[in-house]
Coordinates of C-alpha atoms (C1' of nucleotides) in Angstrom, one line a residue:
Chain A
X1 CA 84.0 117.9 -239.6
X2 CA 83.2 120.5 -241.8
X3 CA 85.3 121.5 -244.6
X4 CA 84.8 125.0 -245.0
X5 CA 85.0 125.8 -241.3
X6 CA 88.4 124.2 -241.5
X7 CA 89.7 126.2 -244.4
X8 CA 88.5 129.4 -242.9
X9 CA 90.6 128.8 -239.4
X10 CA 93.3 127.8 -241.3
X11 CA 93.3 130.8 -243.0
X12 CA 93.2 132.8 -239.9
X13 CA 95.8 130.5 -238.0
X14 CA 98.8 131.7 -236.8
X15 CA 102.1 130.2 -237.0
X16 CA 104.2 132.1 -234.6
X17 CA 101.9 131.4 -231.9
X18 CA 103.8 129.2 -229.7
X19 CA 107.6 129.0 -229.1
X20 CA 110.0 126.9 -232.1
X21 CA 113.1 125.6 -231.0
X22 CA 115.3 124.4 -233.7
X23 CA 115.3 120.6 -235.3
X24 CA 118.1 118.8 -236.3
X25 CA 119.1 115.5 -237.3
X26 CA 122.1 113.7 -236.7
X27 CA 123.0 110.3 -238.4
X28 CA 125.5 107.5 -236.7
X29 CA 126.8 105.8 -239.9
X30 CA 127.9 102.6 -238.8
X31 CA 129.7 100.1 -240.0
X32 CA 131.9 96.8 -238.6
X33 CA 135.3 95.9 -239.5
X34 CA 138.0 94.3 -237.9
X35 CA 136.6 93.1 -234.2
X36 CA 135.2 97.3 -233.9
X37 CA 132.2 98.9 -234.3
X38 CA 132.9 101.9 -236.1
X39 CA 131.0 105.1 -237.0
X40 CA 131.7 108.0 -238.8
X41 CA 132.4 111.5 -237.3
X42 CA 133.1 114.5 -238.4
X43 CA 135.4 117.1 -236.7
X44 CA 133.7 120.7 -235.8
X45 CA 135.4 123.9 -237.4
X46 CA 133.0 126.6 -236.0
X47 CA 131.6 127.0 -232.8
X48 CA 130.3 125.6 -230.1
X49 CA 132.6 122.5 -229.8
X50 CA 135.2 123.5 -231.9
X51 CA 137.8 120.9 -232.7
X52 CA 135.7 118.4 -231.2
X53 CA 133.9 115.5 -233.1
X54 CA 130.2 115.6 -234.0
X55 CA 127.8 113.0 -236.0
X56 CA 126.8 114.4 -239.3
X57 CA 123.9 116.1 -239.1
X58 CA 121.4 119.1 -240.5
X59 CA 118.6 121.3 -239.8
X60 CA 115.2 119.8 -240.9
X61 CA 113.7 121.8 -243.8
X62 CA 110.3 123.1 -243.3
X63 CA 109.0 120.9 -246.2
X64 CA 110.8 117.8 -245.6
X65 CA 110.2 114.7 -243.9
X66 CA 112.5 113.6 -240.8
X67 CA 113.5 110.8 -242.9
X68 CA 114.1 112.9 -245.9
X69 CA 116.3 115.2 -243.9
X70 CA 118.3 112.0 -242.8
X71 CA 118.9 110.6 -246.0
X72 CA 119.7 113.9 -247.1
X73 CA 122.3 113.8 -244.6
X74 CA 123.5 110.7 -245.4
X75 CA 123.8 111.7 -248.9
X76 CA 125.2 115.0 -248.5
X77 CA 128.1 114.3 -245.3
X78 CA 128.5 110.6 -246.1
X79 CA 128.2 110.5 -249.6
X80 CA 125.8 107.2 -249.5
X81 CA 122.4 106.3 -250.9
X82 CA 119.8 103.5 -250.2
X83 CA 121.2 102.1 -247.0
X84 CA 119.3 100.7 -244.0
X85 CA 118.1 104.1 -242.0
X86 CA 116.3 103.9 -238.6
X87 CA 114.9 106.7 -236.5
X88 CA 116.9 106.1 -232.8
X89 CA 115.9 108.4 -230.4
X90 CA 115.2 112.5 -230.0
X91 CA 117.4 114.5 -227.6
X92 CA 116.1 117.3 -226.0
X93 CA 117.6 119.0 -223.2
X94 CA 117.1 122.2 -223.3
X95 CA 120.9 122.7 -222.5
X96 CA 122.2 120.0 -225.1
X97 CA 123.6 123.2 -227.9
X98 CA 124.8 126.4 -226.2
X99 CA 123.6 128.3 -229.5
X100 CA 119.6 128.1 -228.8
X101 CA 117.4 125.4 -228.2
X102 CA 118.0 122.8 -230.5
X103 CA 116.1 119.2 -230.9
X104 CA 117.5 116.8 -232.5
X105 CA 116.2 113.7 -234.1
X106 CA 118.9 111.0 -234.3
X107 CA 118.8 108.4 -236.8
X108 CA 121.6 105.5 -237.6
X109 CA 122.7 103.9 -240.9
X110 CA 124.3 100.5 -241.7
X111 CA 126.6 99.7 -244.4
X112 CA 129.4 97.5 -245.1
X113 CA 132.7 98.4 -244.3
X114 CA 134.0 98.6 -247.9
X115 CA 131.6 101.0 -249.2
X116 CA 131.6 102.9 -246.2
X117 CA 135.5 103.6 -246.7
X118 CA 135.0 104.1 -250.5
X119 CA 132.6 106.8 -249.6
X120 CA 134.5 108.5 -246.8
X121 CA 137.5 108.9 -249.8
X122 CA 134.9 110.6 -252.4
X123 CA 133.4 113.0 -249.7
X124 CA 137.1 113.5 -248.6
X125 CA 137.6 114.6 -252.2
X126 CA 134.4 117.1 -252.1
X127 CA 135.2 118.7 -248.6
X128 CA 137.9 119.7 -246.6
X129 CA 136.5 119.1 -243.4
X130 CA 138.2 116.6 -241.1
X131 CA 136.9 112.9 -241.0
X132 CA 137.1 110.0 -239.3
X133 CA 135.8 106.6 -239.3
X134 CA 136.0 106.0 -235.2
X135 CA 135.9 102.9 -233.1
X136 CA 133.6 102.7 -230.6
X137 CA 134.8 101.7 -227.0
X138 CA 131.6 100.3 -225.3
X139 CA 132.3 100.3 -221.4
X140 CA 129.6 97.9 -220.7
X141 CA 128.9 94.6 -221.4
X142 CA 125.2 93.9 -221.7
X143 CA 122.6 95.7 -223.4
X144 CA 121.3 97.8 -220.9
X145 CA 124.1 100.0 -219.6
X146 CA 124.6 99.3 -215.4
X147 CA 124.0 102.3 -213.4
X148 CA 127.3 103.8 -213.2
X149 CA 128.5 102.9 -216.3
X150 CA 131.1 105.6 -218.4
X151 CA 130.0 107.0 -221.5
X152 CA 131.4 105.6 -224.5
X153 CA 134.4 106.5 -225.8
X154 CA 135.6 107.4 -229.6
X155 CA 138.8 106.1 -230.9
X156 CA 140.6 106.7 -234.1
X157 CA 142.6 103.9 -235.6
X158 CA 145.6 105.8 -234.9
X159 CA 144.9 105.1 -231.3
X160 CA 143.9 108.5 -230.8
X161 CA 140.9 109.3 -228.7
X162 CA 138.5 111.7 -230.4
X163 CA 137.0 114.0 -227.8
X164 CA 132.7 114.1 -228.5
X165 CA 130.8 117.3 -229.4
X166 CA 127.2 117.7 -228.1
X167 CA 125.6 115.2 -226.5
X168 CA 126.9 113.1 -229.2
X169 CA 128.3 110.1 -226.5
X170 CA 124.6 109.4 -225.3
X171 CA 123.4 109.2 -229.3
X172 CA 125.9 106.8 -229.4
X173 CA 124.7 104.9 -226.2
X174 CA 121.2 104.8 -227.3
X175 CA 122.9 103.6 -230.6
X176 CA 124.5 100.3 -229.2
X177 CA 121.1 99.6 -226.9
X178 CA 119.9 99.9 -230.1
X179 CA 122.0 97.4 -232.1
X180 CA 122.7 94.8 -229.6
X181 CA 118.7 94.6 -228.3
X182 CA 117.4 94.3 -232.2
X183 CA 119.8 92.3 -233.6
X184 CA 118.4 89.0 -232.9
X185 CA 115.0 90.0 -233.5
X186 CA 115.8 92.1 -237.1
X187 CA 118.0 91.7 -240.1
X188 CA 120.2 94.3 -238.9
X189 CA 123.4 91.9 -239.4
X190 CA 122.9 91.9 -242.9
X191 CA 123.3 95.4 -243.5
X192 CA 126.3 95.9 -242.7
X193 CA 127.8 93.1 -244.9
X194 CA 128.3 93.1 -248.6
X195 CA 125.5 91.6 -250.3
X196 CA 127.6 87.9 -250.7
X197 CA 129.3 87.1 -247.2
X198 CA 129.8 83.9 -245.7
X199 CA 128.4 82.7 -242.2
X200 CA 131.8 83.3 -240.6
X201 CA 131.1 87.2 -241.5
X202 CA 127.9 87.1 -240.2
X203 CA 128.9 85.3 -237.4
X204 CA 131.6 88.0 -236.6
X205 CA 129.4 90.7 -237.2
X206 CA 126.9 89.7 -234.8
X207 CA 130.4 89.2 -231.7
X208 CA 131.3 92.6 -233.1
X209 CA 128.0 94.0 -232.2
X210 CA 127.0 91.9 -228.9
X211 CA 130.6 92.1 -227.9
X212 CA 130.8 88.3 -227.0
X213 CA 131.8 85.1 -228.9
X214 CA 129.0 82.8 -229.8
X215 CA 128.7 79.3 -230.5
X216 CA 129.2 78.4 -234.2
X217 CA 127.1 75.7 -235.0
X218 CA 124.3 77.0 -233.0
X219 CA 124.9 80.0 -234.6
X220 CA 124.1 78.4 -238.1
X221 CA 121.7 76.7 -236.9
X222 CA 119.8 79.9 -236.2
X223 CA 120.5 81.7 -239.0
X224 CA 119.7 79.0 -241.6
X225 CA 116.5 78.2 -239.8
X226 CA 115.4 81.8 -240.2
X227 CA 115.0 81.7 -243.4
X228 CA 116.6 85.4 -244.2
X229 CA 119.4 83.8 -245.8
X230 CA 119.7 81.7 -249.1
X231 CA 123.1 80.0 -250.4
X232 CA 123.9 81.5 -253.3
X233 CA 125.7 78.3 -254.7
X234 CA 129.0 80.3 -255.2
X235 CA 132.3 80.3 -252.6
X236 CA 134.6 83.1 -251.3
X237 CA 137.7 83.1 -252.8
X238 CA 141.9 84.0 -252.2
X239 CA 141.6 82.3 -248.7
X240 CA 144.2 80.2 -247.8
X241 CA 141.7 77.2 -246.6
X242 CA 138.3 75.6 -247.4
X243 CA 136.4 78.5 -248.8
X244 CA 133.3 78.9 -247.4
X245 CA 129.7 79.3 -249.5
X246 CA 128.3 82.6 -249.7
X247 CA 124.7 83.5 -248.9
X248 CA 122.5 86.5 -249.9
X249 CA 120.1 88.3 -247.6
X250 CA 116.7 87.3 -248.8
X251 CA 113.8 90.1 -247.3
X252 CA 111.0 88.5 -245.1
X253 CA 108.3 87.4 -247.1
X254 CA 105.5 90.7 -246.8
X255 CA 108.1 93.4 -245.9
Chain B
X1 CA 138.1 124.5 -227.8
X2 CA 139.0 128.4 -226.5
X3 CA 136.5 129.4 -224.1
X4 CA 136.1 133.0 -225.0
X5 CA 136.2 132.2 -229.0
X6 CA 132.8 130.4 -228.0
X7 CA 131.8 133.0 -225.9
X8 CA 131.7 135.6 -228.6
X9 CA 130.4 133.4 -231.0
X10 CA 127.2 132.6 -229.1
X11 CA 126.8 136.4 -228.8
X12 CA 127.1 136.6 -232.6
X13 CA 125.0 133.7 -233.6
X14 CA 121.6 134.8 -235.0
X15 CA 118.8 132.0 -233.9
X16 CA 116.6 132.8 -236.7
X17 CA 119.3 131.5 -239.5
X18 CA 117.5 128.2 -239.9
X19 CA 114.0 127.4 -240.1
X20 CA 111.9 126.6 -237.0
X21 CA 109.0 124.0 -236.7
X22 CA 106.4 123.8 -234.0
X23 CA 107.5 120.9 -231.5
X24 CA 105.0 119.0 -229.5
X25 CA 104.8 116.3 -227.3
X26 CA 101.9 113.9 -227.5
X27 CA 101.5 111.5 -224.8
X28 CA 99.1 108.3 -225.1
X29 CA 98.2 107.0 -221.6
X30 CA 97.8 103.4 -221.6
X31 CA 96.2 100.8 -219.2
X32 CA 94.9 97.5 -219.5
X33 CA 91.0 96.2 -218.6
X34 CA 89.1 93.5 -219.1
X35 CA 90.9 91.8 -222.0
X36 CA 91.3 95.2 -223.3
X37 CA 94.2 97.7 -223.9
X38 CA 92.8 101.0 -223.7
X39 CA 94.1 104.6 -224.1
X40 CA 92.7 107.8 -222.8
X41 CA 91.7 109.9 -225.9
X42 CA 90.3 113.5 -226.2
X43 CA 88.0 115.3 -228.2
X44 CA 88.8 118.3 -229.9
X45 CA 87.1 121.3 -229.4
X46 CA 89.1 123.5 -231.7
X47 CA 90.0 123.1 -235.7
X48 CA 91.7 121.4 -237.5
X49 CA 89.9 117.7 -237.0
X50 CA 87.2 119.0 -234.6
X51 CA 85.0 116.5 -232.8
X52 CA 87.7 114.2 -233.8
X53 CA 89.7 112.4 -230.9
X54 CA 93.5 112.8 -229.9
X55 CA 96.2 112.1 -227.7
X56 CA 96.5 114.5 -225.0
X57 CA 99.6 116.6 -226.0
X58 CA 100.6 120.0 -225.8
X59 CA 103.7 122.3 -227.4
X60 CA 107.4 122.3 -225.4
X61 CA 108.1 124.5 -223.6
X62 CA 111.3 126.6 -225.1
X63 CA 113.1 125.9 -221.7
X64 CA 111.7 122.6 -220.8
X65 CA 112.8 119.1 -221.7
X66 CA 111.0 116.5 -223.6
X67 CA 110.7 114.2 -220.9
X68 CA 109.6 117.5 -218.4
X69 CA 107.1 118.1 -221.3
X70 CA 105.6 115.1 -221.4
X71 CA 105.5 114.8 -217.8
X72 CA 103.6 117.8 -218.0
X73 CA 101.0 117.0 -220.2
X74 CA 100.2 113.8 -218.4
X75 CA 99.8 115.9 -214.9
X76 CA 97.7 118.5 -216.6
X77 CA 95.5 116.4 -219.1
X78 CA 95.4 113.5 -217.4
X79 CA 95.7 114.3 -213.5
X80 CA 98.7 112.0 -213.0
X81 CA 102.2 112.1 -211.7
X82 CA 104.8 109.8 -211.5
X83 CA 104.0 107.2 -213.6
X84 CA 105.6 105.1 -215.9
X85 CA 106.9 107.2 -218.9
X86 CA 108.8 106.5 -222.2
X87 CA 110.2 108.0 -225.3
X88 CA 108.5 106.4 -228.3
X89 CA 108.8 108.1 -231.8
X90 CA 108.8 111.6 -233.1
X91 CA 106.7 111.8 -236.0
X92 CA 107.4 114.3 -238.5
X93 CA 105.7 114.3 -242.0
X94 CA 105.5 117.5 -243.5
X95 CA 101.4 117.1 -243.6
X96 CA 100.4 115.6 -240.0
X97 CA 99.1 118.7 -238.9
X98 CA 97.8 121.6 -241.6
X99 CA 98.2 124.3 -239.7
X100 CA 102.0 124.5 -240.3
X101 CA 105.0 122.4 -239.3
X102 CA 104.3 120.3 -236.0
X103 CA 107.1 117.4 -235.2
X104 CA 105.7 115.4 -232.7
X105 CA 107.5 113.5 -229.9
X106 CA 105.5 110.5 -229.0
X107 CA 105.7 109.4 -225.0
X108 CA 103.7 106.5 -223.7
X109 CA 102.9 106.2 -220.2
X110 CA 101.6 102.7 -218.3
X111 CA 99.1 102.8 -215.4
X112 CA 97.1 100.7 -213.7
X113 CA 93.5 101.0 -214.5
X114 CA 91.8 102.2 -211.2
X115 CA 94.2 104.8 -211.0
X116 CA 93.4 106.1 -214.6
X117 CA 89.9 105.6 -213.7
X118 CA 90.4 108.2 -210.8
X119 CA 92.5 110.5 -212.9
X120 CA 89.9 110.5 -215.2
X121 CA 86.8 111.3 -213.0
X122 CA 88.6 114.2 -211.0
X123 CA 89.9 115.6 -214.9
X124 CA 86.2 116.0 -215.9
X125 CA 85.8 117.7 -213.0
X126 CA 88.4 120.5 -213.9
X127 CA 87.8 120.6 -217.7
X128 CA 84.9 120.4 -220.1
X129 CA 86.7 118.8 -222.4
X130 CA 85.3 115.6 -223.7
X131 CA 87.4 112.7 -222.3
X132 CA 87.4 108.7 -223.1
X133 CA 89.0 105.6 -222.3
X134 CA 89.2 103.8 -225.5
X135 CA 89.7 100.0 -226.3
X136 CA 91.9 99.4 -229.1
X137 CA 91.1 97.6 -231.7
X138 CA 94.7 95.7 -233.2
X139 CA 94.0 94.2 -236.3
X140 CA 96.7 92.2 -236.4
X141 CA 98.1 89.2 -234.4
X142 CA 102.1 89.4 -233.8
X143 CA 104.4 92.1 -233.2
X144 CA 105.1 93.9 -236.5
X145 CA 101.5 94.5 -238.7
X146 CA 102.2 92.5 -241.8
X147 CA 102.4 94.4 -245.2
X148 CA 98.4 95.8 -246.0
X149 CA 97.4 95.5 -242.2
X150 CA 94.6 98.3 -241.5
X151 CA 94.8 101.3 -239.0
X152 CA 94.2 100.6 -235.8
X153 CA 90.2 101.5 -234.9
X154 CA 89.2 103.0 -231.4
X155 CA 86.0 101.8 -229.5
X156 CA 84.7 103.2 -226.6
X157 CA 82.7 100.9 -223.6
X158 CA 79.4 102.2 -225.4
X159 CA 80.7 100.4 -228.8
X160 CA 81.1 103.7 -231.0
X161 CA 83.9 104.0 -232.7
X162 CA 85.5 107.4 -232.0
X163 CA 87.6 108.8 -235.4
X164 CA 91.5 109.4 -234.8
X165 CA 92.6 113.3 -234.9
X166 CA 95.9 113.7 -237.0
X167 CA 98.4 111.0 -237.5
X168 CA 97.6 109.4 -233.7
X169 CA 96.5 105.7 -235.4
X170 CA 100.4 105.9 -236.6
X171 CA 101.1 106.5 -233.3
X172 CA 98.9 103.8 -231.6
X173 CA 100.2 101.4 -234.2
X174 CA 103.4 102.0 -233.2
X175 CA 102.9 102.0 -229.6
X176 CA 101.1 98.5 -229.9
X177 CA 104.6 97.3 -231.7
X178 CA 107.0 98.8 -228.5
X179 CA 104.6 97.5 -226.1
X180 CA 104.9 93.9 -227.8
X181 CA 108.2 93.8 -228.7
X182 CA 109.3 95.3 -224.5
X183 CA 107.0 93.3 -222.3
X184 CA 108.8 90.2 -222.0
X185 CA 112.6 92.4 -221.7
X186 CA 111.6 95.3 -219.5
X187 CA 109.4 95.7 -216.4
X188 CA 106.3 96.7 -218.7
X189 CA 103.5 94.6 -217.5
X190 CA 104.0 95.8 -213.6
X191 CA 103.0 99.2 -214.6
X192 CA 99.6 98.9 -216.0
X193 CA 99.0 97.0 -212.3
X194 CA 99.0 98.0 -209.3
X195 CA 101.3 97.7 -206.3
X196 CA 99.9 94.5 -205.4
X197 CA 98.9 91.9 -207.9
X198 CA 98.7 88.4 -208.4
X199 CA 100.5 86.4 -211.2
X200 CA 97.1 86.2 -212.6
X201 CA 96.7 89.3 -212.9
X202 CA 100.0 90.3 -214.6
X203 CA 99.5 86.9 -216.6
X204 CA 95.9 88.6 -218.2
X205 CA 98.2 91.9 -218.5
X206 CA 100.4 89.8 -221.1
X207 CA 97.4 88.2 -222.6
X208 CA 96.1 91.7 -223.3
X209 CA 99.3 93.0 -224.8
X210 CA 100.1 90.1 -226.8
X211 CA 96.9 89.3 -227.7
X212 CA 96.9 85.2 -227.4
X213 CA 96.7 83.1 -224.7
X214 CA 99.9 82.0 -222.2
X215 CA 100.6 78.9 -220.9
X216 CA 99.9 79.6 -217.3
X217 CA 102.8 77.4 -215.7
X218 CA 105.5 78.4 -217.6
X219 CA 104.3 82.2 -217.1
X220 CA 104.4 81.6 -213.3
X221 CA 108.2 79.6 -213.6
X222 CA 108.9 83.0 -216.1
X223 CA 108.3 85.3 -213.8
X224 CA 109.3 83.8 -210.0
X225 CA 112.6 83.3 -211.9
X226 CA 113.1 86.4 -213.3
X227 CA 113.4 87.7 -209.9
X228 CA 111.1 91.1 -210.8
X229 CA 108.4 90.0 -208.4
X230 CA 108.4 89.4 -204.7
X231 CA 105.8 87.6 -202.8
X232 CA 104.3 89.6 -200.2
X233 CA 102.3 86.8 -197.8
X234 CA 99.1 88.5 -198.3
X235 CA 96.3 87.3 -200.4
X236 CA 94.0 88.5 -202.7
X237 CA 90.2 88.8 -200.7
X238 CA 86.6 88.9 -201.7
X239 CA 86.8 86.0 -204.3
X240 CA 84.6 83.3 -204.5
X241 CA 87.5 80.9 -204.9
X242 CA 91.1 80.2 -203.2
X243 CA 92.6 83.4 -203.1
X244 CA 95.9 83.9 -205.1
X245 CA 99.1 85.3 -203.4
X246 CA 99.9 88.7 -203.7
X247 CA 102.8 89.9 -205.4
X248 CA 104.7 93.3 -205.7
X249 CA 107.2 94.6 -208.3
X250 CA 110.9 94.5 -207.4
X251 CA 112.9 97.0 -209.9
X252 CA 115.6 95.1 -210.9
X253 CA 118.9 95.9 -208.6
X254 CA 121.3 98.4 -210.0
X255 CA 118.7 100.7 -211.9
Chain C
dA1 C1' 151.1 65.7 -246.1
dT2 C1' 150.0 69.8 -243.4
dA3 C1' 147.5 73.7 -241.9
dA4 C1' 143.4 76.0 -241.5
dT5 C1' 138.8 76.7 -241.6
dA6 C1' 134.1 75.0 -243.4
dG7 C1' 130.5 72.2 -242.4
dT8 C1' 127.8 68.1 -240.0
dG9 C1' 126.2 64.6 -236.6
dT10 C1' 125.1 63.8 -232.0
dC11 C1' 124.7 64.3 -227.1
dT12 C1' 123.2 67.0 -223.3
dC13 C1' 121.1 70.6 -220.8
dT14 C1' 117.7 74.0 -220.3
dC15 C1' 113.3 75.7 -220.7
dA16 C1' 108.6 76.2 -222.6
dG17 C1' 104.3 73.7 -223.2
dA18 C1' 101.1 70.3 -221.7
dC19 C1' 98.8 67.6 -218.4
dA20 C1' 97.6 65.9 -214.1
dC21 C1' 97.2 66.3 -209.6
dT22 C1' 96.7 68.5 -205.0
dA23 C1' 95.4 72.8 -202.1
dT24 C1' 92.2 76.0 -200.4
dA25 C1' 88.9 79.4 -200.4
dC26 C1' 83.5 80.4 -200.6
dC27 C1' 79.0 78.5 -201.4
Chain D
dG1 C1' 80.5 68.1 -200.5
dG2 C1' 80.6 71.1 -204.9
dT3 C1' 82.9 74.5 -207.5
dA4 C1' 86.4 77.4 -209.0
dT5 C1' 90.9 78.8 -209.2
dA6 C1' 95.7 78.6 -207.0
dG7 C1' 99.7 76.3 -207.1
dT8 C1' 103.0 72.0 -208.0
dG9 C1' 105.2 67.8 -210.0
dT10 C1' 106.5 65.6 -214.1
dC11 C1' 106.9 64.3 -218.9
dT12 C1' 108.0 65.8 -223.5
dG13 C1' 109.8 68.3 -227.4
dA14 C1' 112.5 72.1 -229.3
dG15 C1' 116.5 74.4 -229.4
dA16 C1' 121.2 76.1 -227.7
dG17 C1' 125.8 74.8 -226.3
dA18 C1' 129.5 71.6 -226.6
dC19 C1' 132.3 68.3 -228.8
dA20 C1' 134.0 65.3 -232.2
dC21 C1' 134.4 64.3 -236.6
dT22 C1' 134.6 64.8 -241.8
dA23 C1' 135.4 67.9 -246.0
dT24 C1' 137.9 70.9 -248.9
dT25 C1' 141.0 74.3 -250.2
dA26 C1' 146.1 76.3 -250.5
dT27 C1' 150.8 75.6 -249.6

DNA sequence: ATAATAGTGTCTCTCAGACACTATACC
DNA sequence: GGTATAGTGTCTGAGAGACACTATTAT
C-alpha cells in the first residue's frame, strides 16, 4: 500500500456518503440476590415509551470505543466502576425506536448484590429519575428458549410488574442465553459475589442463574477442581451454624 | 404512555441531535476443506488498505435490518442465499477504519464447500473483483488464544499469504472462538456439509474446527444419540473402500 | 443436648476413550 | 485374497449424582 496515495483519498473522502443511523448502547446491570435474577432499570420520562422501563443506556460518542461508551454508562446511570462488562448482542430492527433508526449495542454487567444496592442509593441521590432494581421472570426453563415461549417479564419487589420500553424484553432474553450457556464454561459466578463468599453462595448463585438445584458435593467437586477458587483460610461469620470457609476468586493463569 | 403525546413528539424530535457513525455489516463466509477452515476473502480495489484483503461487507441500509443486511451482502458478494447465518460481534474502535467512524456488525455464515466453490466461480463471473478462498491459519490450540497468542494469518491454496484489510484478523479470531466454543451445542458442523454426509465426513468437520483429533467411536455414539442426524439408507459411492451410510441433518424439533 | 449447615467418604451410573473385532466395498 | 474404511462390542477410567456420615458452630 502506498502511503501517500492513502493520505490523499483520505483527504478527499467524504463522510456523509452513505446513510448513519444512530448507535446506542444499553447495559443490563445484573446482579443475584435472594433466589432472583435482578437487573436494573430505569423508568422513561420523555418520549417514546413514556412511563415504561428501559436499560440504561447512551448514544456512542464519535470518539469513543463501544466499550468506553458502556462503561460510561455504567458509571454515569449506575454509578459503578471496574465491574465484569461483556458485549451481548446488537439489535437492529429498523422499527425497534419510533424516533429514527437507532442501533443499539447491548452490553451486561455483573456485580454483587450489595454494591449494586449501595450504588442504586448514591445515583438515587444524584438523579431524580425513577429506579428499580427488577426481578427477572424467565418463562423457560432451558437455555435456549422453546418456540413459543413468552417474553420475559420484569417484576419489582413490590410485586408490581414493570411494563418494558423498546425492545428491551429480547436484550434481556439474549441476556439469560447468555448467562446460563457461559456459566459453566466462564467465571461469570464470581462476579456477582463479594470478593469472600462461601461455596453455599456460589452454589446458589449458579441455581439462581440456571434456575435449577444442583447437587452439592458434585458441585464442590467442580468448583474446587477448577482451580478458579482458593480458600482464603478465614470463615463467614453471625450464622447461626457451622460457618462455612470463604474462598476468593483467583483469575486463570494467562488472562 | 398517551398516544398522541408520542405522536407529537416524534414530529418534534430532531434526528441530527446526536452524533451518527457509519454502520456496516461484514460477513465472513466460512466452509471447511481438506483439513482446512477456509473463508472467502476480497481484495480491495479502493483506499484505504488497497490490495489488502477483506470480508465482503457493505453499509446498512437506513431501512433494512442487520440480519436483512447481512443476508444481502452474502447474496450479492458471494452469490448465496439461504444459508446458515449468525450474529457474531460488532466491532467498534474509534480507529478500525480511517475514513471516519465505521461500527461493524460481524455475521458469520456456514456452507458446505462445493456450494461455495460454485458461488464463487459464477461471482467472478459478474465482478472483477479479486476473490479467494483462504485457509486460516489458527495459531493456537483450544478455544480462547492464551494471553500473547499472534493474529490469525491467511493462506491461499497457492501458499501466499494474503494481508488482512482493517481489523478483519479480530474478527477471524473471534470467529474461530464462537465456532469452537458452538460446535458441540448447536447444529454448527451440519452447515459447512452438505445435505447428505457421512459421520466421517461431519467427524473431519469437527477435526477441522477443533483442530485435534476425535475419537471416532465416541463421535459416532455422540452424534446417533443426539438425535440431529437421521440415516438415510443410501451410501456413499465411487470409493475404493466399503462405503459409509449416508446421513442427513434433522433440526432439532420445536425450532 | 439440639438444630442447622459445612464438609467428606464412598458407591453407582453414565459416558468418553481405547482397543479389538467383524463387515463390506473395490482392486 | 488383499486392502482400506465402516461399523460394533466391550473394557476401563473419569466424573456427576446420591447417600450417609462426621464436624463445628450458636442457642
Amino acid at each position: 500500500m502506498n502511503d501517500s496515495d492513502e493520505a490523499a483519498f483520505l483527504k478527499a473522502y467524504d463522510p456523509e456518503a452513505f446513510p448513519r443511523p444512530s448507535l446506542a448502547v444499553d447495559v443490563a446491570l445484573v446482579t443475584a440476590h435472594e433466589a432472583r435474577l435482578k437487573v436494573l432499570m430505569l423508568q422513561r420520562e420523555a418520549q417514546p415509551f413514556r412511563g415504561r422501563w428501559s436499560l440504561p443506556g447512551g448514544f456512542v460518542a464519535l470518539d469513543e470505543s463501544l466499550d468506553d461508551a458502556a462503561r460510561r454508562v455504567l458509571r454515569d446511570k449506575g454509578g459503578l466502576d471496574g465491574v465484569y462488562l461483556e458485549q451481548l448482542y446488537t439489535f437492529g430492527a429498523p422499527d425497534r425506536d419510533p424516533r429514527t433508526r437507532v442501533i443499539s449495542v447491548a452490553y451486561f454487567a455483573l456485580v454483587d448484590h450489595a454494591r449494586l444496592v449501595a450504588a442504586v442509593e448514591s445515583s438515587s441521590d444524584r438523579s431524580a429519575e425513577p429506579i428499580a432494581v427488577a426481578s427477572l421472570d424467565v418463562p423457560w426453563p432451558d437455555e435456549v428458549p422453546p418456540a413459543g415461549a413468552g417474553p420475559i417479564a420484569l417484576r419489582r419487589d413490590d410485586g408490581e410488574a414493570l411494563p418494558i420500553a423498546f425492545d428491551h424484553a429480547d436484550v434481556l432474553a439474549v441476556l439469560v442465553q447468555r448467562l446460563r450457556g457461559k456459566l459453566d464454561y466462564a467465571a461469570l459466578g464470581f462476579q456477582l459475589l463479594p470478593d469472600r463468599f462461601t461455596l453455599r453462595q456460589l452454589q446458589d448463585v449458579h441455581e439462581v442463574v440456571l434456575a435449577r438445584p444442583l447437587n452439592k458435593d458434585s458441585f464442590r467437586r467442580r468448583v474446587l477442581a477448577s482451580g478458579l477458587v482458593a480458600a482464603t483460610g478465614e470463615r463467614e461469620t453471625d450464622v447461626v451454624h457451622r460457618p462455612a470457609e470463604l474462598y476468593r476468586f483467583v483469575r486463570p493463569s494467562g488472562v
